[in-house]
Short mmCIF file of C-alpha atoms in Angstrom, two decimals:
data_model
loop_
_atom_site.label_atom_id
_atom_site.label_comp_id
_atom_site.label_asym_id
_atom_site.label_seq_id
_atom_site.Cartn_x
_atom_site.Cartn_y
_atom_site.Cartn_z
CA MET A 1 84.31 102.16 107.74
CA GLU A 2 81.95 101.06 105.06
CA THR A 3 82.00 97.27 104.44
CA ARG A 4 80.39 95.45 101.55
CA THR A 5 80.69 92.11 99.55
CA ILE A 6 81.48 92.02 96.04
CA THR A 7 80.85 89.05 93.72
CA VAL A 8 83.87 87.84 91.49
CA PRO A 9 83.97 84.59 89.29
CA GLY A 10 83.67 81.77 91.72
CA GLY A 11 83.52 83.57 94.83
CA THR A 12 83.22 86.84 96.93
CA LEU A 13 85.53 89.45 98.25
CA ARG A 14 84.86 91.38 101.39
CA THR A 15 85.95 94.99 101.13
CA GLY A 16 85.95 98.15 103.39
CA SER A 17 85.97 101.70 102.49
CA SER A 18 86.92 104.91 104.24
CA GLY A 19 86.95 108.86 103.08
CA THR A 20 84.80 110.28 100.37
CA PRO A 21 85.10 109.25 96.53
CA ASP A 22 85.94 112.82 95.54
CA ARG A 23 89.50 112.34 97.16
CA PRO A 24 92.32 110.50 95.24
CA ALA A 25 91.64 106.74 95.45
CA ALA A 26 94.11 104.45 96.94
CA LEU A 27 93.60 100.45 96.95
CA LEU A 28 95.26 98.79 99.73
CA VAL A 29 96.27 94.98 99.37
CA HIS A 30 97.22 93.27 102.65
CA SER A 31 100.09 91.03 103.60
CA GLY A 32 100.15 87.15 103.68
CA ILE A 33 99.84 87.19 107.43
CA ALA A 34 96.76 89.30 107.65
CA HIS A 35 93.62 90.33 106.03
CA ALA A 36 91.98 93.52 105.16
CA GLU A 37 91.60 94.81 108.66
CA MET A 38 95.25 95.39 109.07
CA TRP A 39 94.66 98.63 106.92
CA PHE A 40 91.40 99.87 108.97
CA PRO A 41 93.20 102.02 111.45
CA LEU A 42 95.38 103.45 108.91
CA MET A 43 92.55 104.10 106.50
CA ARG A 44 90.62 105.95 109.34
CA GLU A 45 93.89 108.22 109.95
CA LEU A 46 94.04 109.19 106.27
CA ASP A 47 90.32 109.53 105.28
CA ASP A 48 91.04 113.37 104.94
CA GLU A 49 93.85 112.64 102.28
CA MET A 50 92.37 109.63 100.19
CA PHE A 51 89.38 107.39 99.48
CA GLY A 52 90.75 104.24 100.71
CA VAL A 53 89.52 100.66 99.67
CA ALA A 54 90.84 97.57 101.22
CA TYR A 55 89.66 94.05 100.55
CA ASP A 56 90.39 90.41 101.67
CA CYS A 57 92.13 88.57 98.92
CA ARG A 58 90.40 85.11 97.85
CA CYS A 59 91.18 82.75 100.57
CA PHE A 60 91.96 85.32 103.11
CA GLY A 61 89.74 86.96 105.87
CA GLU A 62 86.05 86.75 105.01
CA SER A 63 86.25 86.39 101.15
CA THR A 64 85.01 83.08 99.79
CA THR A 65 85.74 80.89 96.79
CA THR A 66 84.00 78.00 95.32
CA LEU A 67 86.32 77.42 92.25
CA ASP A 68 87.71 73.94 91.62
CA GLY A 69 90.17 75.17 89.10
CA GLU A 70 92.19 78.43 88.94
CA PHE A 71 91.69 82.11 89.90
CA SER A 72 93.45 85.22 89.22
CA ASP A 73 94.71 87.57 91.88
CA ILE A 74 95.19 90.23 89.45
CA GLY A 75 91.71 89.65 87.89
CA ASP A 76 90.39 89.84 91.35
CA LEU A 77 92.11 93.22 92.04
CA ALA A 78 90.70 94.58 88.89
CA SER A 79 87.24 93.60 89.93
CA VAL A 80 87.62 95.56 93.36
CA LEU A 81 88.54 98.61 91.17
CA ASP A 82 85.60 98.09 88.78
CA ALA A 83 83.20 97.47 91.77
CA TYR A 84 84.10 101.01 93.18
CA GLY A 85 83.97 102.71 89.63
CA LEU A 86 87.77 103.45 89.82
CA GLU A 87 89.43 103.62 86.42
CA SER A 88 92.74 104.06 88.40
CA ALA A 89 94.31 104.48 91.81
CA VAL A 90 97.20 104.49 93.85
CA LEU A 91 98.04 100.93 94.98
CA VAL A 92 99.25 100.42 98.64
CA GLY A 93 100.61 96.93 99.53
CA GLU A 94 102.52 94.98 102.04
CA SER A 95 104.67 91.98 101.35
CA ARG A 96 102.47 89.57 99.49
CA GLY A 97 100.21 92.53 98.72
CA ALA A 98 103.28 94.61 97.56
CA ARG A 99 104.08 91.92 95.13
CA LEU A 100 100.45 91.71 93.78
CA ALA A 101 100.32 95.44 93.51
CA VAL A 102 103.74 95.36 91.29
CA ASP A 103 102.35 92.47 89.29
CA PHE A 104 99.04 94.57 88.45
CA ALA A 105 100.88 97.59 87.66
CA LEU A 106 103.08 95.69 85.04
CA ALA A 107 99.90 94.07 83.67
CA HIS A 108 97.66 97.19 83.77
CA PRO A 109 99.80 100.28 83.96
CA GLU A 110 96.94 102.64 82.88
CA ARG A 111 95.12 101.75 86.05
CA VAL A 112 98.06 102.54 88.57
CA ARG A 113 99.02 106.13 89.43
CA GLY A 114 101.66 105.12 91.99
CA LEU A 115 102.87 102.43 94.28
CA PHE A 116 103.32 102.53 97.90
CA LEU A 117 105.12 99.31 98.92
CA LEU A 118 105.95 97.94 102.54
CA ALA A 119 108.22 95.24 103.08
CA PRO A 120 107.77 94.07 99.45
CA ASP A 121 108.10 90.68 97.89
CA VAL A 122 108.90 90.69 94.06
CA SER A 123 107.83 87.59 92.03
CA GLY A 124 110.61 85.77 90.38
CA LEU A 125 113.39 87.54 92.36
CA ASP A 126 115.93 85.30 93.96
CA THR A 127 116.92 86.72 97.23
CA PRO A 128 119.44 85.79 99.87
CA VAL A 129 119.04 84.14 102.97
CA ALA A 130 121.39 84.78 106.01
CA ASP A 131 122.48 81.52 107.91
CA ASP A 132 121.07 82.84 111.14
CA GLU A 133 117.69 83.05 109.40
CA ARG A 134 117.58 79.44 108.11
CA PRO A 135 116.40 77.90 111.35
CA LEU A 136 113.22 80.28 111.40
CA LEU A 137 112.43 79.77 107.79
CA ASP A 138 112.79 76.17 107.95
CA ALA A 139 110.69 75.91 111.25
CA VAL A 140 107.75 77.77 109.15
CA GLY A 141 108.36 75.55 106.17
CA ALA A 142 108.01 72.23 108.34
CA ALA A 143 105.10 73.44 110.38
CA GLU A 144 103.29 74.41 107.15
CA GLU A 145 103.94 70.91 105.60
CA ALA A 146 102.70 69.38 108.92
CA TRP A 147 99.58 71.39 108.82
CA ASP A 148 98.89 70.49 105.25
CA GLU A 149 99.14 66.86 106.08
CA ALA A 150 97.33 66.92 109.25
CA ASP A 151 93.76 64.99 109.78
CA GLU A 152 90.85 66.85 110.85
CA ALA A 153 91.41 65.79 114.46
CA ASP A 154 95.05 67.37 114.52
CA THR A 155 94.50 70.41 112.25
CA ALA A 156 93.82 72.87 115.18
CA ARG A 157 97.04 71.97 116.84
CA ARG A 158 99.01 72.10 113.89
CA VAL A 159 97.58 75.57 112.89
CA GLU A 160 98.71 77.04 116.27
CA GLU A 161 102.16 75.76 115.97
CA LEU A 162 102.46 77.17 112.50
CA ILE A 163 100.98 80.52 113.61
CA ALA A 164 103.53 80.53 116.53
CA HIS A 165 106.51 80.14 113.96
CA GLU A 166 105.01 82.58 111.68
CA VAL A 167 104.63 85.31 114.45
CA ARG A 168 108.14 84.69 115.64
CA LEU A 169 109.59 85.30 112.18
CA PHE A 170 107.41 88.15 110.77
CA VAL A 171 106.52 90.10 113.97
CA ASP A 172 109.59 89.69 115.92
CA GLY A 173 111.97 89.15 113.07
CA PRO A 174 115.09 86.84 112.75
CA GLY A 175 117.39 89.11 114.92
CA ARG A 176 115.06 90.19 117.68
CA GLU A 177 113.64 88.39 120.60
CA PRO A 178 110.14 88.37 121.45
CA ALA A 179 109.33 91.55 123.69
CA PRO A 180 106.42 92.71 125.56
CA GLU A 181 105.95 96.04 123.54
CA ARG A 182 105.15 93.74 120.41
CA ALA A 183 102.48 91.76 122.38
CA ALA A 184 99.50 93.54 120.79
CA VAL A 185 101.10 93.12 117.29
CA ARG A 186 101.65 89.38 117.97
CA GLU A 187 98.06 88.84 119.08
CA ALA A 188 96.55 90.85 115.99
CA VAL A 189 98.68 88.80 113.51
CA ALA A 190 97.87 85.50 115.22
CA GLY A 191 94.21 86.31 115.07
CA MET A 192 94.20 87.14 111.53
CA LEU A 193 96.10 84.18 110.68
CA ARG A 194 93.55 81.90 112.54
CA LEU A 195 90.81 83.31 110.36
CA ASN A 196 92.87 82.84 107.20
CA TYR A 197 93.67 79.23 107.94
CA THR A 198 90.13 78.32 108.25
CA GLN A 199 89.91 78.36 104.44
CA GLN A 200 93.23 77.69 103.16
CA LYS A 201 93.34 74.12 102.93
CA ASP A 202 92.46 72.44 99.58
CA THR A 203 92.20 75.74 97.92
CA PRO A 204 92.30 76.35 94.07
CA ASP A 205 95.26 77.22 92.43
CA PHE A 206 95.81 80.76 91.14
CA VAL A 207 97.09 82.10 87.78
CA LYS A 208 100.78 83.04 88.26
CA ALA A 209 101.50 86.33 86.70
CA GLU A 210 104.58 86.93 84.62
CA PRO A 211 107.64 87.47 87.11
CA ALA A 212 108.29 90.95 87.86
CA ALA A 213 112.02 90.41 88.40
CA GLY A 214 113.82 91.84 85.22
CA ARG A 215 110.91 94.03 84.34
CA LEU A 216 110.78 96.39 87.23
CA GLU A 217 112.26 99.29 85.12
CA LYS A 218 109.08 99.38 83.22
CA LEU A 219 107.12 100.75 86.42
CA ASP A 220 106.99 104.28 85.10
CA VAL A 221 105.13 105.52 88.16
CA PRO A 222 106.11 107.08 91.51
CA VAL A 223 107.21 104.33 93.73
CA ARG A 224 107.84 104.67 97.44
CA VAL A 225 109.21 101.67 99.49
CA LEU A 226 109.38 101.03 103.22
CA VAL A 227 111.26 98.25 104.69
CA GLY A 228 112.29 97.44 108.18
CA ASP A 229 115.93 97.17 109.55
CA ALA A 230 114.94 94.13 111.33
CA ASP A 231 113.19 92.28 108.40
CA THR A 232 114.78 89.34 106.75
CA THR A 233 117.71 89.79 104.45
CA GLY A 234 115.56 88.55 101.39
CA MET A 235 112.94 91.30 102.16
CA ARG A 236 115.48 93.95 102.41
CA ALA A 237 117.22 92.76 99.30
CA ALA A 238 113.94 92.98 97.41
CA ALA A 239 113.26 96.54 98.70
CA GLU A 240 116.79 97.64 97.45
CA GLU A 241 116.20 95.90 94.11
CA ILE A 242 112.89 97.88 93.55
CA GLU A 243 114.65 101.14 94.33
CA ARG A 244 117.59 100.32 92.01
CA ALA A 245 115.56 99.23 89.06
CA CYS A 246 112.53 101.35 89.14
CA PRO A 247 113.33 105.02 87.53
CA ARG A 248 111.07 106.71 89.99
CA ALA A 249 111.50 104.70 93.30
CA SER A 250 112.73 105.84 96.68
CA LEU A 251 113.45 103.85 99.60
CA VAL A 252 112.70 104.34 103.36
CA ARG A 253 114.57 102.38 105.96
CA VAL A 254 112.45 102.01 109.22
CA PRO A 255 114.70 101.43 112.46
CA ASP A 256 113.96 98.55 114.64
CA ALA A 257 110.83 97.22 112.68
CA ALA A 258 110.45 93.74 111.25
CA HIS A 259 108.10 92.63 108.48
CA ALA A 260 104.63 93.56 109.75
CA LEU A 261 105.47 97.23 109.24
CA THR A 262 101.81 98.53 109.21
CA LEU A 263 100.88 97.01 112.45
CA GLU A 264 104.28 97.51 114.26
CA ARG A 265 105.00 100.99 113.17
CA GLY A 266 101.66 102.50 112.12
CA ASP A 267 102.80 105.90 113.03
CA ILE A 268 105.57 105.88 110.50
CA VAL A 269 103.58 104.25 107.81
CA VAL A 270 100.76 106.90 108.19
CA HIS A 271 103.24 109.73 108.19
CA GLU A 272 104.97 108.62 105.28
CA LEU A 273 101.88 107.65 103.20
CA ARG A 274 100.51 110.82 103.91
CA THR A 275 103.62 112.83 102.81
CA TRP A 276 103.87 110.79 99.65
CA LEU A 277 100.17 111.28 98.86
CA ARG A 278 100.65 115.12 99.07
CA GLU A 279 103.71 114.85 96.89
CA LEU A 280 101.60 112.89 94.20
CA ARG A 281 99.18 115.72 94.10
CA GLN A 282 102.09 118.09 92.94
CA THR A 283 102.75 115.72 90.14
CA PRO A 284 100.52 116.51 87.19
CA GLU A 285 99.99 112.97 85.81
CA THR A 286 99.17 111.52 89.18
CA ALA A 287 97.04 114.31 90.56
CA ALA A 288 93.62 113.06 89.49
#
């Protein structure tokens, strides 16, 4: 894995790449409970199939920002493509990263050859919440508010409380109890969240993209969606909406998996991504 830091307006982005540039390019965008390192094992597994590039979004991982005003996630993603000399790429995104990938594809369709979306969020989409999920979602919201309002002496404790609630919701899922076999995933997510939260107070605002909801039918590229059967009702609804609205989308449901798909079921994600990339190579407009 080769890492580098690229400069963007008002900050820097840490990136990592694997594979050789003569292979089809894939840009991987992490979820909101992780940073770029969530992708590194998958990238090593697939470096015979793709030239993979992952990066820490601004205010995540080891990326930095000095802006006092606004920044653009879409602009940062374009900067990563430019830094690696990529006119276009397949975009791979999980959760928040899937939302950004879709928003970018709608804003810059000429730069996207396909979308591989895991546990996707969709900007502007109103999704349902099941009654038995509300206590967990409310607990995360309350813990986030307490952390945001905490003074310096109380911040560390509030961060740990928030992380515990997020791990419970996103790793275990609302319908499953914590289990020993997910201990490594819980620990990995908690570690990435701790690093993220060191720089997520008093951060600049980001420029909001035009909502993707209601425009998904404009995504005229191959789209593969994966969602866990143990994810939230809202995330499963978002995945189904992408399948329904996008003319070239297909949906894979992953049994007994929650929101952190790549970390929990990396074997399935690697298999599905490898298969899909090979399918793309058989499609003339995406084979480059």
